[in-house]
Amino acid sequence: MDENNLKFINRINELSIQEITSEEFFDELFSVEEFKRLKYKLDIENRCKEIGLTKRSFDKLYKVRENEQKEVIKSMKRGFFEGEGNVLDFGDDVPQLSCGMWVANKEGIFLDTVFGRVCACRHPIYPAEIYCNVLTNEYKLKLRYYLRGYWHEIIVDREVISSATKIVSLSNKGIQVTSENARYLIKFLNEVEALNAMTIQEKKSTSKFGWINGQFMPYTAGIEFDNEDSLRPLFKSINHCGEFSTWLCEIVEIRQKKRLELQIYFASSLASVLVEPCGSLPFIISLFGGTGLGKTVALMYASSIWGDPCEGGFISDAKSTPTALEVKLDCLNSLPLMIDDIAQVQNQYEGKFSQLIYQWCSGRGRERSNLKLGLSKSGTWRNCILTNGERSLAAETSQGGAVNRIIEIELTEELFEDGTKTANCFRKNYGFFGELFVEHLMQIQGEDGETWQTVVAKEVNDILTELKKMSKASGDEKEDKQLIPLAEILWTDRFVEKTFFHDGIVIDIDEAFKLLKSRSEISEHNRCYEYIQEQLAVHGSHFLKDADTEPNMTIDPWGYYKDNGNTVVIFSNAFNKMLKDAGFQAKSFLGWAKTNKLIEFDEKESRNQKRIRWKGKLLRAVILKCQTEIETDPQTGFINIPDDIAEDLPFD
């Protein structure tokens, strides 16, 4: 009610006893909202004192009217929950859902109360479908609303339509909700949902792609995707476009090149869906080389299997933050994550890239607290990550455990004769083969009723056994964390050739085996030792020829050589900074170096750094043997030092 038209309340200080006790006065008083009514009541009580009306008499009249109003509200609610009342009148294409006492038509949604007519929304809106997530059992609602001439749809968490503060966020989607009408809109939506519990369809849903309870999203009927709004570009990219025959002709032509890089990329993209059924962990395939060699087009080639191979589509934006990529990994689940130019992600992680590799390949996101001081649900995934860059990803990763999870291929020659033509073909034709591959994968039948997962796991394990024999025979053993992904890639490549192409073109197992790093190459300590040798060469001006050489006043000395250059003394601060900048652990390396007899140490002290006196100062330093060629034991990963050298070492 317009307060400017209130007959009595606008002149409280002038009212008589007859006016204050009249039915018309109480009708007007109870037409305003409760907070203002109580405020007016205080002013009226003061007026009663002035005109000789006792507070007890007024309160008695007030109480009677208040009880009458409560009965009216109870009666309205009873009629509503018994199914009495109106239905939605939004047009022929909208079901006539019960809406109780609400008036819901094309003009908006209203409720007539004893206080007057209130508005919940100025345009049609209603709950169209209910989604129950098959993984979390959490509920979401699909809201349909009519705005500016056509219908819109949005999927929201159930809590959004349960909180006046949260439902206001829907105003960003054009829904006309404010802090004033929020509580009425919440009431309307919840009441429509409650009244039509048996009418509004409930659907199973998921916020992930890939394997969901034995079915594969988005190629499974009966399960809806309920995370479309927050990940709309990714959701829209996983689709098909153009002509399958055009895409296939391009793929057949590329296969004829027999380029290992392209074979690995294609098979890895498909092998991503085997990670979960085989019970393995995510892995990374990295292609590196100079600019202009076709790395981006190769990534588009592998991405076109599943969807739109453009950046911002299925290929992730390289400028995305690690947290954004984690959310995307959780959504992709079994589908591969594609990142063009991984260096841009590395730069954002400020030297802690090894931690990011560990996280990606663990298949689980970081645990984070929420506002309730509990833990938010962590994302999970089981897939492959394909990326590229101009530099070796393994070389940029300091920790051996992280290197172990990367299979990388160096690119030295151009991959495509006409990269622009190939890229344009994939931009216009994509998204067919992934669905076809999954369909044939699930049709695999084993003996004695074995599931396709069991059959595939056994065959992958057979290839793994073959790779382990090759590893042992070579005398340069590889880690299982590298052998298992390669086994899955080789199985996928053979399956695709046998099922679809029939051209006899498969990945050469011997060539693929050479891509794997040996235990000595993966050893973080060996790589740290090599790094120190490189630093000695690059920053040679910081190291004096011997202890007696006078340092250059313009160059900060980091240490000096002794024993004719066979041993270097590195001051403690310089040594610790050198390793920290590269992401290596000084304490861990020195323990390894001590075991391998590569450093001098005091038997009486537990520390692996030694006290020295230089230029009259007592300092701590690392006294490290210099070695130009490193030979390692393939079983232990320890450096082999020839006996004749070991006998001459001053700290043996």
XYZ file of C-alpha atoms in Angstrom:
652
model
C 0.000 0.000 0.000
C 1.219 3.521 -0.835
C 2.048 5.104 2.538
C 1.321 8.578 1.145
C -2.368 7.624 0.955
C -2.702 6.404 4.548
C -5.732 8.203 5.998
C -5.012 7.772 9.712
C -1.322 7.017 10.180
C -0.150 10.183 8.445
C -1.901 12.239 11.153
C -1.434 10.167 14.329
C -1.005 13.270 16.508
C -4.504 14.453 15.485
C -6.525 11.231 15.961
C -9.499 11.044 18.323
C -10.558 8.127 20.544
C -13.331 7.213 18.080
C -10.894 7.120 15.164
C -8.240 5.041 16.998
C -10.814 2.424 18.088
C -12.498 2.192 14.682
C -12.288 -0.936 12.462
C -11.159 1.205 9.544
C -8.144 2.432 11.544
C -7.014 -1.136 12.383
C -7.473 -2.175 8.735
C -5.046 0.540 7.744
C -2.573 -0.209 10.569
C -2.367 -3.901 9.664
C -1.953 -3.154 5.962
C 1.660 -2.018 6.484
C 4.571 -4.386 7.044
C 5.259 -5.579 10.575
C 8.361 -3.517 11.390
C 6.722 -0.225 10.427
C 3.477 -1.266 12.150
C 5.310 -1.723 15.470
C 6.962 1.642 15.033
C 3.587 3.309 14.411
C 2.146 1.459 17.417
C 4.555 3.283 19.737
C 3.450 6.645 18.350
C -0.219 5.660 18.719
C 0.280 4.631 22.358
C 1.709 8.111 23.081
C -1.357 9.649 21.387
C -3.652 7.459 23.531
C -2.112 8.934 26.685
C -2.802 12.433 25.402
C -6.500 11.760 24.674
C -7.218 9.597 27.768
C -7.405 6.124 26.133
C -5.722 3.574 28.414
C -2.885 1.453 27.003
C -4.652 -1.712 28.246
C -7.787 -0.925 26.197
C -5.774 -0.220 23.046
C -3.601 -3.336 23.484
C -6.724 -5.480 23.874
C -8.132 -4.237 20.564
C -4.716 -4.648 18.904
C -4.397 -8.250 20.145
C -7.839 -9.225 18.827
C -7.001 -7.889 15.370
C -3.595 -9.577 15.414
C -5.186 -12.965 16.188
C -7.703 -12.472 13.366
C -4.846 -11.883 10.937
C -3.027 -15.029 12.046
C -6.137 -17.084 11.400
C -6.435 -15.615 7.916
C -2.806 -16.569 7.150
C -3.311 -20.099 8.523
C -6.382 -20.491 6.389
C -4.453 -19.387 3.301
C -1.663 -21.858 4.003
C -4.099 -24.714 4.619
C -5.804 -24.087 1.337
C -2.443 -23.821 -0.438
C -0.943 -27.092 0.798
C -4.192 -28.950 0.162
C -3.694 -28.082 -3.500
C -6.292 -25.359 -3.708
C -5.537 -22.294 -5.719
C -4.114 -21.273 -9.075
C -1.919 -22.725 -11.824
C 0.857 -21.176 -13.891
C -0.536 -19.193 -16.806
C 2.671 -18.537 -18.762
C 1.498 -19.797 -22.166
C 0.763 -22.984 -24.064
C 4.379 -24.212 -24.043
C 4.588 -24.110 -20.220
C 3.001 -26.891 -18.116
C 0.141 -25.742 -15.888
C 1.860 -26.374 -12.581
C -0.023 -25.671 -9.349
C 1.074 -22.441 -7.706
C -1.329 -22.237 -4.757
C -2.495 -18.725 -3.918
C 0.051 -17.095 -6.243
C -1.129 -15.305 -9.366
C 1.408 -16.259 -12.057
C 0.881 -14.986 -15.595
C 2.779 -13.206 -18.356
C 2.664 -9.985 -16.353
C 4.643 -11.542 -13.507
C 4.119 -13.337 -10.209
C 1.983 -11.821 -7.436
C 0.366 -12.731 -4.125
C -2.658 -11.005 -2.607
C -2.304 -10.765 1.159
C -4.013 -8.891 3.960
C -1.214 -6.354 3.549
C -2.034 -5.838 -0.101
C -0.580 -7.303 -3.308
C 3.135 -8.249 -3.261
C 5.272 -8.979 -6.319
C 7.739 -11.884 -6.445
C 8.963 -11.202 -9.993
C 7.961 -8.998 -12.921
C 8.327 -11.757 -15.536
C 7.475 -15.480 -15.776
C 9.860 -17.863 -14.016
C 9.399 -21.387 -12.685
C 11.321 -24.565 -11.720
C 11.304 -26.763 -14.842
C 13.453 -29.751 -13.870
C 15.233 -31.170 -10.831
C 18.757 -32.617 -11.159
C 20.286 -35.112 -8.730
C 24.053 -35.535 -9.165
C 24.898 -39.240 -9.412
C 28.315 -38.721 -7.787
C 27.526 -36.293 -4.962
C 23.742 -36.748 -4.477
C 23.459 -32.961 -4.440
C 20.390 -31.344 -5.991
C 20.169 -28.595 -8.572
C 17.222 -26.916 -10.267
C 16.729 -25.861 -13.855
C 14.885 -22.536 -13.877
C 13.082 -21.334 -16.989
C 12.302 -17.645 -17.304
C 10.799 -15.436 -20.000
C 12.605 -12.215 -20.762
C 12.655 -9.844 -23.721
C 10.670 -12.053 -26.029
C 12.081 -15.527 -25.487
C 12.677 -18.224 -22.883
C 15.990 -18.707 -21.066
C 17.247 -21.622 -18.963
C 19.722 -21.723 -16.105
C 20.805 -24.515 -13.761
C 21.396 -23.408 -10.169
C 22.405 -25.081 -6.922
C 19.498 -25.844 -4.625
C 20.938 -23.476 -2.000
C 20.603 -20.516 -4.375
C 16.793 -20.588 -4.207
C 16.925 -21.115 -0.449
C 18.735 -17.908 0.480
C 17.645 -14.331 -0.136
C 21.271 -13.190 -0.321
C 22.241 -15.859 -2.869
C 19.232 -15.657 -5.167
C 20.032 -11.987 -5.810
C 23.103 -13.198 -7.774
C 20.690 -14.410 -10.483
C 20.157 -10.781 -11.434
C 23.390 -11.168 -13.436
C 21.456 -13.556 -15.683
C 18.742 -10.990 -16.326
C 16.291 -12.298 -13.717
C 14.573 -9.340 -12.090
C 15.324 -10.110 -8.465
C 16.409 -7.573 -5.857
C 16.847 -7.537 -2.111
C 13.254 -6.251 -1.900
C 11.478 -9.102 -3.715
C 14.045 -11.881 -3.100
C 12.203 -13.512 -0.196
C 8.923 -13.587 -2.152
C 10.598 -15.158 -5.193
C 12.192 -17.798 -2.964
C 8.802 -18.549 -1.427
C 7.158 -18.845 -4.844
C 9.790 -21.158 -6.356
C 9.902 -23.448 -3.337
C 6.128 -23.651 -3.098
C 5.754 -24.488 -6.796
C 8.398 -27.183 -6.407
C 6.683 -28.615 -3.306
C 3.195 -28.568 -4.848
C 4.388 -30.308 -8.015
C 6.780 -32.853 -6.536
C 5.224 -35.635 -8.627
C 4.966 -33.520 -11.778
C 8.332 -31.779 -12.149
C 10.708 -34.299 -13.701
C 13.758 -35.388 -11.710
C 16.822 -36.312 -13.781
C 20.188 -37.867 -13.017
C 23.043 -35.468 -13.625
C 26.792 -35.011 -13.380
C 29.271 -32.147 -13.476
C 31.977 -34.321 -15.060
C 32.742 -35.765 -18.468
C 34.153 -39.235 -19.010
C 33.404 -42.365 -17.025
C 30.399 -42.027 -14.698
C 29.149 -45.273 -13.128
C 30.279 -47.313 -16.117
C 28.804 -44.889 -18.668
C 30.667 -42.238 -20.644
C 29.621 -38.602 -20.667
C 28.617 -36.845 -22.858
C 27.694 -39.860 -24.989
C 25.254 -41.397 -22.483
C 21.489 -40.964 -22.610
C 19.695 -40.507 -19.301
C 22.385 -38.419 -17.577
C 22.389 -34.650 -17.965
C 25.328 -32.285 -17.575
C 24.567 -29.866 -14.715
C 27.693 -27.691 -14.829
C 27.046 -26.077 -18.168
C 26.713 -22.534 -16.910
C 30.053 -22.278 -15.069
C 32.019 -24.147 -17.764
C 30.020 -23.162 -20.818
C 32.939 -22.759 -23.316
C 34.285 -26.218 -22.469
C 30.813 -27.767 -22.552
C 30.038 -26.262 -25.950
C 33.416 -27.321 -27.381
C 32.766 -31.051 -26.826
C 30.558 -31.450 -29.846
C 30.825 -32.394 -33.488
C 30.958 -30.058 -36.460
C 31.478 -30.336 -40.200
C 31.930 -33.625 -42.053
C 33.365 -36.789 -40.536
C 34.574 -37.944 -43.970
C 36.602 -34.731 -44.446
C 38.195 -35.118 -41.009
C 38.942 -38.791 -41.658
C 40.623 -38.110 -45.001
C 42.926 -35.605 -43.314
C 43.772 -38.102 -40.560
C 44.519 -40.864 -43.084
C 46.840 -38.518 -44.962
C 48.654 -37.587 -41.745
C 49.025 -41.260 -40.761
C 50.892 -41.930 -43.988
C 53.694 -39.657 -42.770
C 54.458 -42.214 -40.017
C 55.740 -39.440 -37.765
C 56.236 -40.807 -34.255
C 55.337 -37.448 -32.706
C 51.902 -37.420 -34.352
C 51.287 -41.110 -33.680
C 52.019 -40.649 -29.972
C 49.871 -37.507 -29.751
C 46.858 -39.120 -31.438
C 47.035 -42.354 -29.426
C 47.627 -40.485 -26.147
C 44.522 -38.354 -26.644
C 42.459 -41.528 -26.969
C 44.386 -43.437 -24.271
C 43.232 -40.810 -21.779
C 39.969 -42.754 -21.384
C 41.911 -45.915 -20.404
C 43.568 -44.408 -17.327
C 40.615 -45.083 -14.998
C 39.622 -48.543 -16.335
C 43.257 -49.672 -16.092
C 43.581 -48.329 -12.552
C 46.582 -46.140 -13.374
C 47.467 -42.515 -12.683
C 47.389 -39.489 -15.012
C 50.460 -38.802 -17.150
C 51.792 -35.985 -19.318
C 52.808 -36.102 -22.988
C 54.932 -33.111 -23.970
C 56.102 -32.136 -27.446
C 58.950 -29.597 -27.513
C 61.020 -27.889 -30.169
C 61.647 -24.616 -31.953
C 58.977 -22.260 -33.182
C 57.246 -22.842 -36.504
C 57.499 -26.632 -36.475
C 53.771 -27.319 -36.104
C 53.392 -27.986 -32.366
C 50.099 -26.090 -32.071
C 48.650 -27.754 -35.168
C 49.651 -31.142 -33.693
C 47.697 -30.278 -30.540
C 44.704 -29.294 -32.674
C 45.046 -32.630 -34.484
C 44.820 -34.532 -31.171
C 42.046 -32.262 -29.812
C 39.829 -32.617 -32.886
C 39.084 -36.189 -31.768
C 36.841 -34.833 -29.003
C 35.718 -31.356 -29.960
C 36.504 -27.841 -31.122
C 40.326 -27.705 -31.345
C 40.628 -23.952 -30.926
C 42.102 -22.224 -27.900
C 39.282 -21.270 -25.582
C 37.413 -24.349 -26.813
C 38.741 -27.806 -26.048
C 42.317 -26.478 -25.908
C 42.843 -24.664 -22.614
C 44.001 -21.091 -22.444
C 47.691 -21.177 -21.543
C 47.197 -18.047 -19.434
C 44.759 -19.902 -17.156
C 45.755 -20.015 -13.504
C 46.683 -23.382 -11.951
C 43.416 -23.254 -9.975
C 41.384 -22.752 -13.162
C 43.177 -25.684 -14.785
C 42.417 -27.800 -11.704
C 38.701 -27.026 -12.070
C 38.928 -27.928 -15.748
C 40.711 -31.200 -14.978
C 37.971 -32.105 -12.525
C 35.334 -31.455 -15.178
C 37.186 -33.265 -17.996
C 37.690 -36.239 -15.674
C 38.541 -38.883 -18.318
C 38.975 -36.611 -21.336
C 42.471 -35.240 -22.029
C 43.517 -31.756 -20.939
C 45.166 -29.862 -23.805
C 47.499 -26.935 -23.060
C 49.232 -25.001 -25.818
C 52.587 -23.546 -24.714
C 53.029 -24.848 -21.172
C 55.720 -22.210 -20.496
C 53.010 -19.637 -19.778
C 51.654 -21.837 -16.992
C 55.186 -22.402 -15.646
C 55.795 -18.670 -15.411
C 52.731 -18.243 -13.194
C 53.847 -20.934 -10.768
C 57.007 -19.066 -9.701
C 59.544 -21.882 -9.702
C 57.278 -24.477 -8.064
C 56.289 -26.190 -11.281
C 57.293 -29.625 -9.970
C 54.529 -29.345 -7.368
C 52.006 -28.642 -10.126
C 53.181 -31.716 -12.066
C 52.797 -33.853 -8.928
C 49.285 -32.523 -8.377
C 48.168 -33.040 -11.973
C 49.519 -36.582 -12.042
C 48.121 -37.497 -8.638
C 44.604 -37.141 -10.025
C 43.397 -35.047 -7.088
C 43.157 -31.320 -6.458
C 44.380 -29.401 -3.445
C 42.327 -29.501 -0.270
C 40.879 -26.122 0.646
C 38.953 -24.908 3.664
C 35.513 -23.330 3.346
C 33.717 -20.598 5.270
C 32.478 -23.165 7.795
C 36.099 -24.093 8.641
C 35.604 -27.455 6.996
C 37.173 -28.893 3.858
C 35.686 -28.234 0.456
C 35.334 -31.184 -1.891
C 38.553 -31.744 -3.868
C 38.431 -32.294 -7.608
C 39.442 -35.683 -9.029
C 40.427 -36.862 -12.495
C 41.995 -39.813 -14.327
C 43.222 -38.682 -17.705
C 46.160 -37.685 -19.884
C 47.546 -34.168 -20.271
C 48.895 -33.149 -23.686
C 51.027 -30.051 -23.956
C 53.845 -28.459 -25.912
C 56.553 -25.836 -25.589
C 59.820 -24.628 -27.006
C 61.862 -26.115 -24.143
C 62.022 -29.520 -22.548
C 59.402 -29.810 -19.827
C 61.508 -32.360 -17.959
C 64.520 -30.032 -17.993
C 62.372 -27.314 -16.412
C 61.226 -29.702 -13.669
C 63.718 -30.220 -10.879
C 62.216 -33.080 -8.898
C 62.797 -36.573 -10.222
C 59.376 -37.826 -9.174
C 57.764 -35.159 -11.355
C 60.045 -35.907 -14.327
C 59.030 -39.548 -13.970
C 55.470 -38.666 -14.928
C 56.375 -36.962 -18.205
C 56.932 -38.593 -21.580
C 58.314 -36.012 -23.930
C 59.241 -35.941 -27.603
C 61.723 -33.537 -29.144
C 60.634 -32.052 -32.441
C 63.405 -31.188 -34.919
C 61.583 -31.101 -38.265
C 58.335 -29.597 -39.463
C 55.352 -31.877 -38.921
C 53.082 -30.559 -41.681
C 53.744 -29.441 -45.230
C 50.937 -26.892 -45.011
C 50.126 -26.286 -41.352
C 47.561 -23.578 -42.100
C 45.556 -25.869 -44.387
C 45.639 -28.684 -41.824
C 44.606 -26.364 -38.969
C 41.700 -24.949 -40.994
C 40.472 -28.465 -41.744
C 40.358 -29.289 -38.019
C 38.710 -25.964 -37.167
C 35.803 -26.847 -39.462
C 35.598 -30.624 -38.913
C 35.888 -32.175 -35.470
C 34.318 -34.120 -32.621
C 33.279 -37.381 -34.326
C 35.995 -39.906 -33.575
C 35.964 -39.763 -29.755
C 32.379 -41.007 -29.542
C 33.094 -43.700 -32.137
C 36.179 -44.878 -30.230
C 34.337 -45.114 -26.893
C 31.464 -46.971 -28.540
C 33.785 -49.643 -29.986
C 35.758 -49.796 -26.750
C 32.641 -50.703 -24.765
C 31.735 -53.399 -27.304
C 34.865 -55.437 -26.554
C 33.861 -58.851 -25.255
C 36.042 -61.273 -23.354
C 35.832 -64.966 -22.651
C 33.637 -66.297 -19.838
C 31.703 -63.052 -19.603
C 34.723 -60.820 -18.869
C 33.983 -57.112 -19.028
C 35.694 -54.950 -21.587
C 37.599 -53.241 -18.756
C 39.075 -56.585 -17.681
C 40.022 -57.497 -21.250
C 41.716 -54.152 -21.906
C 43.568 -54.202 -18.561
C 44.944 -57.691 -19.309
C 46.110 -56.735 -22.801
C 47.715 -53.534 -21.534
C 49.467 -55.577 -18.859
C 50.814 -57.937 -21.566
C 52.377 -54.954 -23.350
C 53.724 -53.712 -20.009
C 55.393 -57.080 -19.421
C 57.018 -56.836 -22.861
C 58.281 -53.321 -22.092
C 59.733 -54.476 -18.767
C 61.657 -57.242 -20.553
C 63.021 -54.670 -22.998
C 63.968 -52.453 -20.068
C 65.841 -55.232 -18.306
C 67.586 -56.409 -21.477
C 68.782 -52.892 -22.292
C 70.622 -52.551 -18.980
C 69.026 -49.112 -18.722
C 65.938 -49.791 -16.666
C 62.898 -47.549 -16.844
C 60.442 -46.707 -14.080
C 56.933 -48.242 -14.053
C 55.481 -44.728 -13.944
C 56.811 -44.310 -17.492
C 56.216 -47.849 -18.729
C 52.511 -48.015 -17.778
C 51.422 -44.925 -19.778
C 53.426 -46.135 -22.780
C 51.715 -49.542 -22.557
C 48.298 -47.821 -22.614
C 49.338 -45.671 -25.583
C 50.640 -48.677 -27.555
C 47.470 -50.686 -26.854
C 45.286 -47.782 -27.998
C 47.309 -47.287 -31.177
C 47.035 -50.986 -32.092
C 43.309 -51.087 -31.284
C 42.624 -48.039 -33.481
C 44.580 -49.516 -36.404
C 42.838 -52.889 -36.101
C 39.343 -51.452 -35.619
C 39.256 -48.410 -37.902
C 42.184 -47.821 -40.266
C 43.510 -51.280 -41.289
C 46.609 -49.688 -42.817
C 49.317 -51.545 -40.892
C 50.644 -48.266 -39.456
C 51.370 -48.617 -35.740
C 53.838 -47.055 -33.328
C 57.246 -48.749 -33.450
C 57.695 -50.115 -29.932
C 61.500 -49.776 -30.084
C 61.298 -46.118 -31.117
C 58.688 -45.384 -28.453
C 60.825 -47.125 -25.807
C 63.665 -44.700 -26.531
C 61.451 -41.812 -25.421
C 61.457 -43.082 -21.834
C 64.011 -41.794 -19.376
C 66.275 -44.139 -17.451
C 66.386 -44.234 -13.673
C 69.652 -42.313 -13.691
C 68.136 -39.561 -15.870
C 65.133 -39.330 -13.578
C 67.231 -39.327 -10.400
C 66.821 -35.907 -8.869
C 70.264 -36.103 -7.271
C 72.038 -36.948 -10.533
C 70.255 -34.070 -12.212
C 71.203 -31.774 -9.348
C 74.854 -32.794 -9.681
C 74.745 -32.076 -13.413
C 73.131 -28.724 -12.669
C 75.958 -27.759 -10.295
C 78.537 -28.655 -12.969
C 76.667 -26.409 -15.410
C 76.626 -23.554 -12.905
C 80.365 -23.882 -12.398
C 80.844 -23.414 -16.141
C 78.277 -20.635 -16.626
C 79.363 -18.636 -13.566
C 83.058 -19.431 -13.751
C 84.067 -15.856 -12.927
C 82.640 -16.297 -9.414
C 85.050 -19.161 -8.628
C 88.732 -18.469 -7.994
C 91.522 -20.597 -9.426
C 92.685 -21.535 -5.924
C 92.443 -20.391 -2.309
C 95.380 -17.989 -2.661
C 93.984 -16.099 -5.665
C 92.855 -12.598 -4.822
C 89.179 -12.019 -5.705
C 88.091 -9.367 -8.188
C 86.606 -6.492 -6.205
C 83.728 -6.128 -8.722
C 82.659 -9.801 -8.649
C 81.229 -11.525 -5.609
C 83.240 -14.751 -4.951
C 81.223 -17.969 -4.540
C 84.163 -20.250 -3.881
C 87.419 -21.580 -5.312
C 89.017 -24.678 -6.861
C 91.667 -26.915 -5.359
C 93.474 -30.159 -6.221
C 94.322 -28.821 -9.694
C 90.679 -28.088 -10.414
C 89.394 -31.560 -9.509
C 87.590 -30.254 -6.410
C 85.558 -27.092 -5.873
C 84.913 -25.352 -2.565
C 81.501 -23.613 -2.666
C 80.654 -21.240 0.165
C 77.534 -22.345 2.053
C 75.333 -19.335 1.229
C 76.156 -19.468 -2.475
C 75.570 -23.250 -2.594
C 72.189 -23.071 -0.844
C 70.987 -20.231 -3.089
C 72.185 -22.024 -6.213
C 70.112 -25.110 -5.445
C 67.101 -23.227 -4.112
C 66.823 -21.173 -7.316
C 66.589 -24.414 -9.309
C 64.138 -26.077 -6.920
C 66.575 -28.676 -5.545
C 66.856 -29.644 -1.865
C 70.396 -28.971 -0.609
C 70.170 -31.245 2.438
C 68.842 -34.170 0.406
C 71.501 -33.761 -2.298
C 74.360 -33.560 0.186
C 73.211 -36.772 1.852
C 73.284 -38.491 -1.532
C 76.643 -36.932 -2.410
C 78.073 -38.157 0.892
C 76.920 -41.719 0.145
C 78.548 -41.479 -3.289
C 81.779 -40.036 -1.803
C 81.512 -36.833 -3.780
C 82.020 -34.416 -0.865
C 84.460 -33.910 1.980
C 82.922 -33.989 5.443
C 84.028 -34.074 9.070
C 83.580 -37.517 10.591
C 82.970 -35.921 13.996
C 80.162 -33.685 12.716
C 76.772 -34.772 11.439
C 76.638 -31.892 8.966
C 77.665 -32.450 5.380
C 79.269 -29.047 5.067
C 82.822 -28.527 6.279
C 84.483 -25.716 8.197
C 87.246 -23.960 6.220
C 89.493 -20.954 6.758
C 89.730 -18.580 3.809
C 91.400 -15.171 3.800
C 91.508 -15.292 7.586
C 87.773 -15.999 7.936
C 86.212 -19.192 9.332
C 83.440 -20.301 6.957
C 81.277 -23.293 6.164
C 81.452 -24.665 2.646
C 80.546 -27.607 0.454
C 83.675 -29.284 -0.874
C 82.536 -31.127 -3.981
C 84.440 -33.320 -6.453
C 84.206 -32.043 -10.029
C 83.395 -34.695 -12.618
C 82.852 -34.041 -16.291
C 81.433 -37.423 -17.297
C 78.844 -39.072 -15.070
C 78.382 -42.827 -15.130
C 75.562 -44.313 -13.079
C 74.546 -47.732 -11.864
C 71.218 -48.507 -13.634
C 69.972 -50.455 -10.600
C 70.686 -47.902 -7.877
C 70.952 -44.654 -9.798
C 74.239 -43.926 -7.896
C 77.233 -42.438 -9.690
C 79.981 -44.932 -10.468
C 83.417 -43.537 -9.630
C 86.337 -45.517 -11.133
C 88.481 -47.281 -8.533
C 91.671 -45.486 -9.568
C 89.986 -42.124 -9.011
C 88.324 -43.208 -5.789
C 91.663 -44.321 -4.346
C 93.163 -40.886 -4.985
C 90.282 -38.916 -3.513
C 91.500 -36.848 -0.548
C 88.253 -37.509 1.342
C 87.808 -41.245 0.665
